[in-house]
Short mmCIF file of C-alpha atoms in Angstrom, two decimals:
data_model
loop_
_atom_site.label_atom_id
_atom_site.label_comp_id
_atom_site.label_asym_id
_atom_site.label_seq_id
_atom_site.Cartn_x
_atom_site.Cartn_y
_atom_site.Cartn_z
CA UNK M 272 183.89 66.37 103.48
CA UNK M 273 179.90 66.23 104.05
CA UNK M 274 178.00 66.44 101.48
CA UNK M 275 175.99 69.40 100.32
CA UNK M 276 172.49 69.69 101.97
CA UNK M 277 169.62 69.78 99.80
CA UNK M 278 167.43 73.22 99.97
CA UNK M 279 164.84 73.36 102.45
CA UNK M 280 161.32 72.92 101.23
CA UNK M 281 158.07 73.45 102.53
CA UNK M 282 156.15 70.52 104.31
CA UNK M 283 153.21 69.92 102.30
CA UNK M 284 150.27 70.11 105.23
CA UNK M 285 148.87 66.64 106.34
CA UNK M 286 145.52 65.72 105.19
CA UNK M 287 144.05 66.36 108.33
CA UNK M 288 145.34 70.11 108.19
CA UNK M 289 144.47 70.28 104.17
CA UNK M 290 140.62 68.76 105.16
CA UNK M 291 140.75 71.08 108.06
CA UNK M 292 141.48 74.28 106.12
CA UNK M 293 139.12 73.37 103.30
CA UNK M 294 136.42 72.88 105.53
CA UNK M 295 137.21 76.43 106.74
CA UNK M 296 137.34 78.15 103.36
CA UNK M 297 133.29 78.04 102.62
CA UNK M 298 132.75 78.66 106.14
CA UNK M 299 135.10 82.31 105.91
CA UNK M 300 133.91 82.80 102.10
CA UNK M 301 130.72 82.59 103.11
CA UNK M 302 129.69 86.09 104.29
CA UNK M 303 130.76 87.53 100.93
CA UNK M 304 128.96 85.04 99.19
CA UNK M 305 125.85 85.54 101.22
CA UNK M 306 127.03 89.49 100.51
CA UNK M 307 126.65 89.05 96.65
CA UNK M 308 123.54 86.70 96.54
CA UNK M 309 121.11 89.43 98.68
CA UNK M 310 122.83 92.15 96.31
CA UNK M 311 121.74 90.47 93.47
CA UNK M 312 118.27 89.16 94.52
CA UNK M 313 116.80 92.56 94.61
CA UNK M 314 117.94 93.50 91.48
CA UNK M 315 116.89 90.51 90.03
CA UNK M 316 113.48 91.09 91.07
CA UNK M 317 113.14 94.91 89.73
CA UNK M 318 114.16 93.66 86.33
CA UNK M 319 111.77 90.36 86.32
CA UNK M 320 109.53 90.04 83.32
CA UNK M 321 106.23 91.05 83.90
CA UNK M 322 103.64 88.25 82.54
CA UNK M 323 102.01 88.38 79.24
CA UNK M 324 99.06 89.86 79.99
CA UNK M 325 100.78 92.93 81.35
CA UNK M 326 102.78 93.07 78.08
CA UNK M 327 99.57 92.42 75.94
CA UNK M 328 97.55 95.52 77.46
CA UNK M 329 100.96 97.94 77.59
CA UNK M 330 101.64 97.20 74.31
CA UNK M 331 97.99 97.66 72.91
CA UNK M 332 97.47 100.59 74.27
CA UNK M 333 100.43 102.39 73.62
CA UNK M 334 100.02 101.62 69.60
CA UNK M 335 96.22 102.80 69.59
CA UNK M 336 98.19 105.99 71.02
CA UNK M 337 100.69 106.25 68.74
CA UNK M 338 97.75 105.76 65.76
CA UNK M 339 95.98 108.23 67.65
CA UNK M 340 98.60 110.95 67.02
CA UNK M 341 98.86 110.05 63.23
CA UNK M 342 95.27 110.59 62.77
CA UNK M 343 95.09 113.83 64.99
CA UNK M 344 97.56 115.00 62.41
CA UNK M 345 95.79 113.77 59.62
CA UNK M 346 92.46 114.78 60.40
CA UNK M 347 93.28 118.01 62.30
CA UNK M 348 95.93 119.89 60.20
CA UNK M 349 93.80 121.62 57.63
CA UNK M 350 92.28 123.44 60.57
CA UNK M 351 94.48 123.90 62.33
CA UNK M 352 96.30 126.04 59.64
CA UNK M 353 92.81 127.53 58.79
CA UNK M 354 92.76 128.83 62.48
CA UNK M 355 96.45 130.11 62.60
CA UNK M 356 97.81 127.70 64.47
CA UNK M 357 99.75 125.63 61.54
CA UNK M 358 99.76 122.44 60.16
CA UNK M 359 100.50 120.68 63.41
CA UNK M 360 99.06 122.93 66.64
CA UNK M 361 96.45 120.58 67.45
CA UNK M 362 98.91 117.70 67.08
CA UNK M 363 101.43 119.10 69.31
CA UNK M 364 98.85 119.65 71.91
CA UNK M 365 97.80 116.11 71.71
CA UNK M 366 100.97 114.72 71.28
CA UNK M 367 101.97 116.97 74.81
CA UNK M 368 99.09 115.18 76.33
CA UNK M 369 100.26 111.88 75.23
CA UNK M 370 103.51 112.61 77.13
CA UNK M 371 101.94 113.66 80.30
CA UNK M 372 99.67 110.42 80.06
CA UNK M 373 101.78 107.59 79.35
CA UNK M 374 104.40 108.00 81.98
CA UNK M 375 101.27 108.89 84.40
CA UNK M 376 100.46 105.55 82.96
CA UNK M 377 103.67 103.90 84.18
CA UNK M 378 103.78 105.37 87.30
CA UNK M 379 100.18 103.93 88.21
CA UNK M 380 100.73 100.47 86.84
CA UNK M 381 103.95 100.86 90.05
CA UNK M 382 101.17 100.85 92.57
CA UNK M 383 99.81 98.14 94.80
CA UNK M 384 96.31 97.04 94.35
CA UNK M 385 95.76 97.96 98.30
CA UNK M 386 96.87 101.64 97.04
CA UNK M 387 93.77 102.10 95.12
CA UNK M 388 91.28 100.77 97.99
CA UNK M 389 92.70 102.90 100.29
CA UNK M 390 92.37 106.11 98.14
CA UNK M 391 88.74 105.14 96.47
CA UNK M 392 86.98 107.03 98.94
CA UNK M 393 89.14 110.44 98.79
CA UNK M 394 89.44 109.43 94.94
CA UNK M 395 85.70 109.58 94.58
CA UNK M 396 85.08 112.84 96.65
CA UNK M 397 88.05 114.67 94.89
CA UNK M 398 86.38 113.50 91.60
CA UNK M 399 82.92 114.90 92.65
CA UNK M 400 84.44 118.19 93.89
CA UNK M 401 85.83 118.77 90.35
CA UNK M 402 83.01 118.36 88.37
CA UNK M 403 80.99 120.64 91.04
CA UNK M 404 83.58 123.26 89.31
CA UNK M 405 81.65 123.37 86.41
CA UNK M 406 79.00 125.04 87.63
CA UNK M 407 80.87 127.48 89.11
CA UNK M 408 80.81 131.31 87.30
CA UNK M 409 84.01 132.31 86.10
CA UNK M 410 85.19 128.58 85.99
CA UNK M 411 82.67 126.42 84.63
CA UNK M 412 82.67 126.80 80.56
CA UNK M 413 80.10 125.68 78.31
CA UNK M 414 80.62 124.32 74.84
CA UNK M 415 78.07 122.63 72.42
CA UNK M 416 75.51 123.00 74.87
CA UNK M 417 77.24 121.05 77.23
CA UNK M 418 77.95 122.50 80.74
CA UNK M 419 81.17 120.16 81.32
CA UNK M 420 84.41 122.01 81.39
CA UNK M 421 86.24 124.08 83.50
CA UNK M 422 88.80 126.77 82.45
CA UNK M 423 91.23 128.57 84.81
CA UNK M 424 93.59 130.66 82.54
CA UNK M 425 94.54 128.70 79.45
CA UNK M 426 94.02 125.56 81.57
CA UNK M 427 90.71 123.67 80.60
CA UNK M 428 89.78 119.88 81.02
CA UNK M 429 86.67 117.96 81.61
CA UNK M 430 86.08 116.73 85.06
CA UNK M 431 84.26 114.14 84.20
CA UNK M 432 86.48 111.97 82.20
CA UNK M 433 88.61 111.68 86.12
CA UNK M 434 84.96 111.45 88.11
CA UNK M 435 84.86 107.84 85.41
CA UNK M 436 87.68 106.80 87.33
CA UNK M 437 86.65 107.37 91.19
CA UNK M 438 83.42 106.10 90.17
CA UNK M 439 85.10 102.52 88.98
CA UNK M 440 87.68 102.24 91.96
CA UNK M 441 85.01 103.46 94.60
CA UNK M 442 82.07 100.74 93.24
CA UNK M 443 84.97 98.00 92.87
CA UNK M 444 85.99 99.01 96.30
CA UNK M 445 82.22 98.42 97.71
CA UNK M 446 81.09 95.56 96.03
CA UNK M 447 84.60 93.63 96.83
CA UNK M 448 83.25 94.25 100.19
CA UNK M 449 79.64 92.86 100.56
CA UNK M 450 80.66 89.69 97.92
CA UNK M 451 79.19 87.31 100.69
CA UNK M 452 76.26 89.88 100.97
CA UNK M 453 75.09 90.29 97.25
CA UNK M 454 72.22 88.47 97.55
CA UNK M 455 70.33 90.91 99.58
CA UNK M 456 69.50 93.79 97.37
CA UNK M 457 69.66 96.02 100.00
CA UNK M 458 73.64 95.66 100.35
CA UNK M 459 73.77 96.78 96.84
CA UNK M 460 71.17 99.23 96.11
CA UNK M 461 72.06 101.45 99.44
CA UNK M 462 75.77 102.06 99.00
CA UNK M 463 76.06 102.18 95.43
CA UNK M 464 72.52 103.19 93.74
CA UNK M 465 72.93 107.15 95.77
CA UNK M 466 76.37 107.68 95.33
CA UNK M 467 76.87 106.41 91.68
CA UNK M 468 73.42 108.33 91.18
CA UNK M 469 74.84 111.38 92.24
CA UNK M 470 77.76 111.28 90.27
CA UNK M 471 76.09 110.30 87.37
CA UNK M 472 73.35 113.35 88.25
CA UNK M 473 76.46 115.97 88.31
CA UNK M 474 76.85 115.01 84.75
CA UNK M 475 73.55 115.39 83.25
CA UNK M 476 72.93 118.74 84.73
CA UNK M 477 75.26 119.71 82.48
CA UNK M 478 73.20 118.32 79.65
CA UNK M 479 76.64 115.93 78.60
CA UNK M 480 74.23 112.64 77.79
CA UNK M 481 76.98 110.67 75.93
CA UNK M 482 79.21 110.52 79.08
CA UNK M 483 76.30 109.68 81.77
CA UNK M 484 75.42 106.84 79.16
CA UNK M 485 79.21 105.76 79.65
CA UNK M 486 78.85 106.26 83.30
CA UNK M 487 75.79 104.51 83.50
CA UNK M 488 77.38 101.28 81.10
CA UNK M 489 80.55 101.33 83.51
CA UNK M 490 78.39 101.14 86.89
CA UNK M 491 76.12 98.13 84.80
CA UNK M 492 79.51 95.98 84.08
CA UNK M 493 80.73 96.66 87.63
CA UNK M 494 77.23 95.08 89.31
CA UNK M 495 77.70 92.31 86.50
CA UNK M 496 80.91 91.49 86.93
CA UNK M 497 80.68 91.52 90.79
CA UNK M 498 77.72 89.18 90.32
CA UNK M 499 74.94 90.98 91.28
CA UNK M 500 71.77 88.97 90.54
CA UNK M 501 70.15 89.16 87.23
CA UNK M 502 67.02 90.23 88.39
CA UNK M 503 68.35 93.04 90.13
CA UNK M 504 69.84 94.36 86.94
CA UNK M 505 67.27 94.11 85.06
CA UNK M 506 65.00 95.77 87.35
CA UNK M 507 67.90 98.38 87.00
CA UNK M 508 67.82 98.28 83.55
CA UNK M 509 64.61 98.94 83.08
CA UNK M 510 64.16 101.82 85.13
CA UNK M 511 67.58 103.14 83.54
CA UNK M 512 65.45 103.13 80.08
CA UNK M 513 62.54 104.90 81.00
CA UNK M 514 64.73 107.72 82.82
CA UNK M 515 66.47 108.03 79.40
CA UNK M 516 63.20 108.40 77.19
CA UNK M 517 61.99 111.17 80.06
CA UNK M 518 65.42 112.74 80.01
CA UNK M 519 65.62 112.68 76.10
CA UNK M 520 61.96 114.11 75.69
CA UNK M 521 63.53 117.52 77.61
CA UNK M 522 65.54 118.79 75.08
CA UNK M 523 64.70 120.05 71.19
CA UNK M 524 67.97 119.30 70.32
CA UNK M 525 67.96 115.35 71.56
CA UNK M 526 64.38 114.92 70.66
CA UNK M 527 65.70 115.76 67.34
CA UNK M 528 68.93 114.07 66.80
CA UNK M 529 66.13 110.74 67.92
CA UNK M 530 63.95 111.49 65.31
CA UNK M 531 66.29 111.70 62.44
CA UNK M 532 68.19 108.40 63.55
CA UNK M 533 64.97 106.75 63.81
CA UNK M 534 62.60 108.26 60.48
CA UNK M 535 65.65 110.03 58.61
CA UNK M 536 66.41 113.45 57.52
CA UNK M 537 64.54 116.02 55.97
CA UNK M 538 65.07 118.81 54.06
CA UNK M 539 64.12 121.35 57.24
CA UNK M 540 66.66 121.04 59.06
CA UNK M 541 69.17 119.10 57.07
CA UNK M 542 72.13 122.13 57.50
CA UNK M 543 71.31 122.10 61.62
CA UNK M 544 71.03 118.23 61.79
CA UNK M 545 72.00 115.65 59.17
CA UNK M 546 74.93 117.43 57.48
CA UNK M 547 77.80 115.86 59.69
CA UNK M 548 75.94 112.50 59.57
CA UNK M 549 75.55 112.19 56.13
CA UNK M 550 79.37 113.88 55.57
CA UNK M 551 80.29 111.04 57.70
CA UNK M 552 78.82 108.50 55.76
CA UNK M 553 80.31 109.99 52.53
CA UNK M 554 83.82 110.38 53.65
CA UNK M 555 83.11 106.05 54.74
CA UNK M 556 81.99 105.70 50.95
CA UNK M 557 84.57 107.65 49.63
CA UNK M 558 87.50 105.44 51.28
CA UNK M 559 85.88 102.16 49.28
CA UNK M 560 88.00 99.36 49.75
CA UNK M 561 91.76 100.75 50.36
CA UNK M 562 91.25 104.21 51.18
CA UNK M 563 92.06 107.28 49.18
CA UNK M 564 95.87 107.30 51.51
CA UNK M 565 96.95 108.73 54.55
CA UNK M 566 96.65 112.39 54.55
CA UNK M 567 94.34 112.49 51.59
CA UNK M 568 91.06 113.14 52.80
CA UNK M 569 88.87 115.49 51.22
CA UNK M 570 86.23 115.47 53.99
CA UNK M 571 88.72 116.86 56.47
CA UNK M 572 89.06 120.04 54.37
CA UNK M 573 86.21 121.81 56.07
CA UNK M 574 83.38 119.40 55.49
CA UNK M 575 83.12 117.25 58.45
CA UNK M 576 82.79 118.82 61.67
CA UNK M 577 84.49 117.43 64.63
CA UNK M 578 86.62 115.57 61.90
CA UNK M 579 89.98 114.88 64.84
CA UNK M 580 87.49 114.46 67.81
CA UNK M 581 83.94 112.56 67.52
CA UNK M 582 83.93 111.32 63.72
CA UNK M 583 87.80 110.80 63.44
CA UNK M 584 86.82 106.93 62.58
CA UNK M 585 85.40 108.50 59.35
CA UNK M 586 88.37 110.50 58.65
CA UNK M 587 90.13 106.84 59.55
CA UNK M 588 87.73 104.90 57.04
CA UNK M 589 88.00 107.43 54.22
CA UNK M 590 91.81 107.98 54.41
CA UNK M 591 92.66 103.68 55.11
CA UNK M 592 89.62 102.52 53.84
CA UNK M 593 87.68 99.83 54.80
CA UNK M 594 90.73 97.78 55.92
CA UNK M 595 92.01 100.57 57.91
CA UNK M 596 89.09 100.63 59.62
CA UNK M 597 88.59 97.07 60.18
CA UNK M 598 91.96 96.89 61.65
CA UNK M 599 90.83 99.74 64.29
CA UNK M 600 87.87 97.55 65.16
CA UNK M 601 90.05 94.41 65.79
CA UNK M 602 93.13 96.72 67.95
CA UNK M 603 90.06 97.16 69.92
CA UNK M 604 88.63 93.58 70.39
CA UNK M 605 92.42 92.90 71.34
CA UNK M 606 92.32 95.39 73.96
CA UNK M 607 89.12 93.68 75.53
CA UNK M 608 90.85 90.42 75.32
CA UNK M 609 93.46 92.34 77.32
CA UNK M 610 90.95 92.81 79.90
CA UNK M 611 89.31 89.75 79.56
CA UNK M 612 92.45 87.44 80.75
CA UNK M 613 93.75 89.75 83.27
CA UNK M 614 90.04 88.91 85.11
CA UNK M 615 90.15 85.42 84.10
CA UNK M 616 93.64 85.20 86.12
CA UNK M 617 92.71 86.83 89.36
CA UNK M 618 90.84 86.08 92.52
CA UNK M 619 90.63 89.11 94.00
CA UNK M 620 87.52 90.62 93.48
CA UNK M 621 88.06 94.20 93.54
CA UNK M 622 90.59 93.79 90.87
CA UNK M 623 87.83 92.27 88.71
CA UNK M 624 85.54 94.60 89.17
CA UNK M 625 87.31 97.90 88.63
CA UNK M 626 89.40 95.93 85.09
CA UNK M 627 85.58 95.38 84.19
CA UNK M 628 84.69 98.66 84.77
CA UNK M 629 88.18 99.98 83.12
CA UNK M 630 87.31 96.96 79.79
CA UNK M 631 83.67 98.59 79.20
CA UNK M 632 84.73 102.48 79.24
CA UNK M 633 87.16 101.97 76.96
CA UNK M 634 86.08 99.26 74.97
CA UNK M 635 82.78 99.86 75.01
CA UNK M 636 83.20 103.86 74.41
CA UNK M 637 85.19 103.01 71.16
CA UNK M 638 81.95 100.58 69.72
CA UNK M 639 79.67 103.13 70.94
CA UNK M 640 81.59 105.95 68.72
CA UNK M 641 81.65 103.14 65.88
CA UNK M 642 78.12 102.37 66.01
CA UNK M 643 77.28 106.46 66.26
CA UNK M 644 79.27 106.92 63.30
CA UNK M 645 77.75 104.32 60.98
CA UNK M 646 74.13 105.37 62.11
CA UNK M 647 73.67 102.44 64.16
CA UNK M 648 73.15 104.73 67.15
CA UNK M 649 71.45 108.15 67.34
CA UNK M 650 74.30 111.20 68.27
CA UNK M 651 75.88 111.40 71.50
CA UNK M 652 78.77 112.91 71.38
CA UNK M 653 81.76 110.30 72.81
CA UNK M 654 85.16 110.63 71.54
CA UNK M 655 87.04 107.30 70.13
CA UNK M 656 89.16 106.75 73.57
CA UNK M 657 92.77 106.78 72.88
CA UNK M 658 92.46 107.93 69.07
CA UNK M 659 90.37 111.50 69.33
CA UNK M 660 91.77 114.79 70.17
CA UNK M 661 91.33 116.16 73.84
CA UNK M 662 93.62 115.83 76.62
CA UNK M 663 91.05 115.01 79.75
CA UNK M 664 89.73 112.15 77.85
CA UNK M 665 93.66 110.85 76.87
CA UNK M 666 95.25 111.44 80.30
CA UNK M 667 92.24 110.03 82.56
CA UNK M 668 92.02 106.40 79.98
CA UNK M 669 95.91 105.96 80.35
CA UNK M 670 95.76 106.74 84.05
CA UNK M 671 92.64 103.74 84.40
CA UNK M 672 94.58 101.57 82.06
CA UNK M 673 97.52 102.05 84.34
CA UNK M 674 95.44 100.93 87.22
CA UNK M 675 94.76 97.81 85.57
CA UNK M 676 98.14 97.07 84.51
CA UNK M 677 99.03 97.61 88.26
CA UNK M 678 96.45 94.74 88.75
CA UNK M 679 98.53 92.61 86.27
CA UNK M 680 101.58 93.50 87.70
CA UNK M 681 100.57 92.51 91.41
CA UNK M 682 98.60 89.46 90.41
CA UNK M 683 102.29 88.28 88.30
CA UNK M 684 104.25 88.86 91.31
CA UNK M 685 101.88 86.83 93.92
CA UNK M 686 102.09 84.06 91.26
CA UNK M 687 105.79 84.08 91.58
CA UNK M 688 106.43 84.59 94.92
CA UNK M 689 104.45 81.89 95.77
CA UNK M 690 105.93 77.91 95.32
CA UNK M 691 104.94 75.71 92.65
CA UNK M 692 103.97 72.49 93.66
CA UNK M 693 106.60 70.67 91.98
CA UNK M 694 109.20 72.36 94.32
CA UNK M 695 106.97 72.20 97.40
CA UNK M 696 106.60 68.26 96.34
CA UNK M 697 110.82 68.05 95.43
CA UNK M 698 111.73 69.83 99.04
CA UNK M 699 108.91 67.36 101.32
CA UNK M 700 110.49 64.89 99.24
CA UNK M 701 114.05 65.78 100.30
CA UNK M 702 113.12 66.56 104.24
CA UNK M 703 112.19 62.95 103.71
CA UNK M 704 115.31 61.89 102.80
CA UNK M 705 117.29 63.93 104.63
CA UNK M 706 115.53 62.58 107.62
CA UNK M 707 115.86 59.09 106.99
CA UNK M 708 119.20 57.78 108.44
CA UNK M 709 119.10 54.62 105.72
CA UNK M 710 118.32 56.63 102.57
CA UNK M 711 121.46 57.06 99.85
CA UNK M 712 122.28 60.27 99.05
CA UNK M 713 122.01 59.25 95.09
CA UNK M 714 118.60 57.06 95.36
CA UNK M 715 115.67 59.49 93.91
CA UNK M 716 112.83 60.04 95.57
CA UNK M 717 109.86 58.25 95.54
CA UNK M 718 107.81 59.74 93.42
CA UNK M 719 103.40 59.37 93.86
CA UNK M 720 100.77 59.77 90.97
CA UNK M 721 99.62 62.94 92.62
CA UNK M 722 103.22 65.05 92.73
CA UNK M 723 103.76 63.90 88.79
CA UNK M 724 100.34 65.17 88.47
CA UNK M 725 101.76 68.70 90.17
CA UNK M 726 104.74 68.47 88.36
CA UNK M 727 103.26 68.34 84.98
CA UNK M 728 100.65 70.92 85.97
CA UNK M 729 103.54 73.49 87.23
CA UNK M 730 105.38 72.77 83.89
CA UNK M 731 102.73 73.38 81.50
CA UNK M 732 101.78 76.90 83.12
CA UNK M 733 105.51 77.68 83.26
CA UNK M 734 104.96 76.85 79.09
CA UNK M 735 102.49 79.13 78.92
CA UNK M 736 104.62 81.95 80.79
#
């Protein structure tokens, strides 16, 4: 009788054939490894946080926005009842504006830096062609005594809140340029003195003095910033002042809003004159330390004109009060520092420029429409940039802060494409070892003063990321 056979089992495969089929495994998995690493790589970069400074601006400047809008309301909605259009037409419009502006906003801060030098030249003769419209019968339209719109329908804006912007990216796009060639004044009075002059010419012909002042402060930071010599600007400078005192002298209405900021008002011609000043400075009294609360003002109710547009920081310092107002003044001084570290952090020179030029027309606007409003400076006429009423001047400051957070954006992702010297100094150290036929696989690297120096340079700016 034999005896019953045991089952048949599998051999168990040698460990030649196990090694063998392990070492084959990565070598087949590999494809769909390498498959999900470059799916995920690109993905990984679209999502990547963008770097502080980015953050800083974006955030900044969409709050002063968002203020903006509650103090359009504010300030604008006894009028806007008053002219049929109910509590909240003027706010709607703005708040429409706000909508076309900030994604306009996003879109531009998308593009690279070499978008905007290749487009400063069409940029600057599309700007120029546009404020040329104002002139034009039948499309040019005068208010205040200001030839500076254009309407076509219902359509209006002002030209030359966009001609601010090809003025910026065109000089920044120059002076980048001739950097080695600065010295000569020559290289910088020929390209930029006519063209900026022209530009700045199309504006005063239509008697708008408050934005060629702006015009003429943004073209001043750009030569500064791109380091022009200082006796060049103040050569500049100089002749800058004496065109203004001839320019001023031409007009009734200048010579007299000069007079009264330097000697006072009078009785003459206090109705014509020095009735929205001095409303301005009572609705500032009236607000004392607190305010008299948001939607209370009594200057608002027919007494201030221009209440939502040029003296809406009255409105803000009678309805928040001194705090309020104080608190407007600092949003701003954190949108210049802002501007201030994204030029701090970049070498390329036409990105300083143009943020410079971006930092003073907003920044600088926004002090200028302080100081005007407290009587520091005699009327001009400049909105508070991203907190008045008026859709050119919104949509064309989001679209140059959106060219400077492009600037942020690019100079973040050169920084991080580019190795930090702690992993260039970890890889030469590993191609050493890797190299040398003696060297253990577990014995660390040998280490120098100088790549521990890297090493704890590379950490602390990752820290500060």
């Amino acid at each position: 009788m034999t005896p019953p056979q045991r089952p048949h089992r599998p051999q168990r495969p040698s460990s030649g054939a196990k090694s063998s089929q392990t070492a084959a495994a990565p070598e087949d998995a590999s494809p769909k490894l390498h498959d999900r690493i470059s799916a995920r790589v690109p993905v990984k970069r679209i999502f990547a946080g963008e770097s502080s400074n980015y953050f800083l601006l974006l955030g900044t400047t969409l709050f002063l926005v968002i203020f903006g809008l509650v103090m359009v309301l504010s300030s604008s909605s006894v009028e806007s009842y008053a002219a049929d259009e109910g509590f909240f037409g003027s706010f709607l419009r703005q708040g429409l504006f706000a909508l076309i502006g900030i994604p306009l906003m996003l879109i531009a801060s998308r593009a690279p830096t070499r978008f905007w030098k290749r487009w400063a030249f069409p940029g600057l003769i599309l700007g120029a062609v546009l404020q040329l419209l104002v002139f034009v019968p039948g499309i040019g339209l005068g208010y205040g005594g200001n030839q500076n719109w254009i309407q076509i329908g219902t359509f209006s804006a002002q030209p030359s809140e966009f001609l601010k912007i090809a003025v910026i990216v065109w000089v920044a796009w120059v002076l980048s340029t001739k950097q080695d060639m600065l010295g000569d004044w020559r290289q910088v009075v020929l390209p930029v003195l006519p063209v900026a002059g022209v530009a700045i010419g199309l504006v005063l012909v239509g008697n708008d003095l408050g934005t060629a002042s702006i015009m003429l402060l943004i073209v001043f930071a750009c030569l500064l910033f791109a380091g022009v010599r200082l006796k060049f600007l103040s050569i500049g400078v100089l002749a800058v002042i004496a065109g203004a005192v001839l320019f001023a002298t031409t007009s009734s209405s200048r010579t007299s809003r000069i007079d009264i900021w330097l000697n006072g008002c009078s009785d003459v011609d206090y109705l014509d004159s020095c009735w929205q000043i001095d409303q301005a400075y009572w609705a500032l009294a009236g607000g004392g330390l607190f305010g008299r609360g948001l939607g209370n003002s009594i200057s608002k109710r027919g007494w201030l004109p221009h209440a939502d547009n040029d003296y809406i920081f009255a409105i803000i310092g009678e309805e928040l009060g001194l705090i309020g107002a104080i608190v407007v003044l600092l949003l701003f001084v954190v949108l210049a520092i802002s501007f201030i570290r994204i030029i701090r952090t970049t070498n390329d020179s036409f990105v300083r420029i143009a943020t410079a030029g971006v930092m003073v027309w907003t920044v600088g606007q926004a002090f200028v429409n302080f100081a005007v409003v407290l009587g520091v400076l005699p009327v001009l006429g400049v909105p508070l940039p991203l907190i008045s009423t008026g859709g050119s001047a919104l949509i064309a400051t989001l679209l140059a802060i959106g060219i400077v957070l492009s600037f942020a954006r690019s100079e973040h992702r050169a920084a991080g494409s580019s190795p930090r010297p702690s992993d260039a100094a970890g890889a030469s150290a590993g191609t050493r070892s890797a190299a040398s036929p003696t060297a253990s696989p577990t014995a660390a690297p040998t280490q120098t003063a100088a790549d521990r120096s890297r090493m704890l340079a590379a950490n602390r700016a990752r820290g500060r990321r």
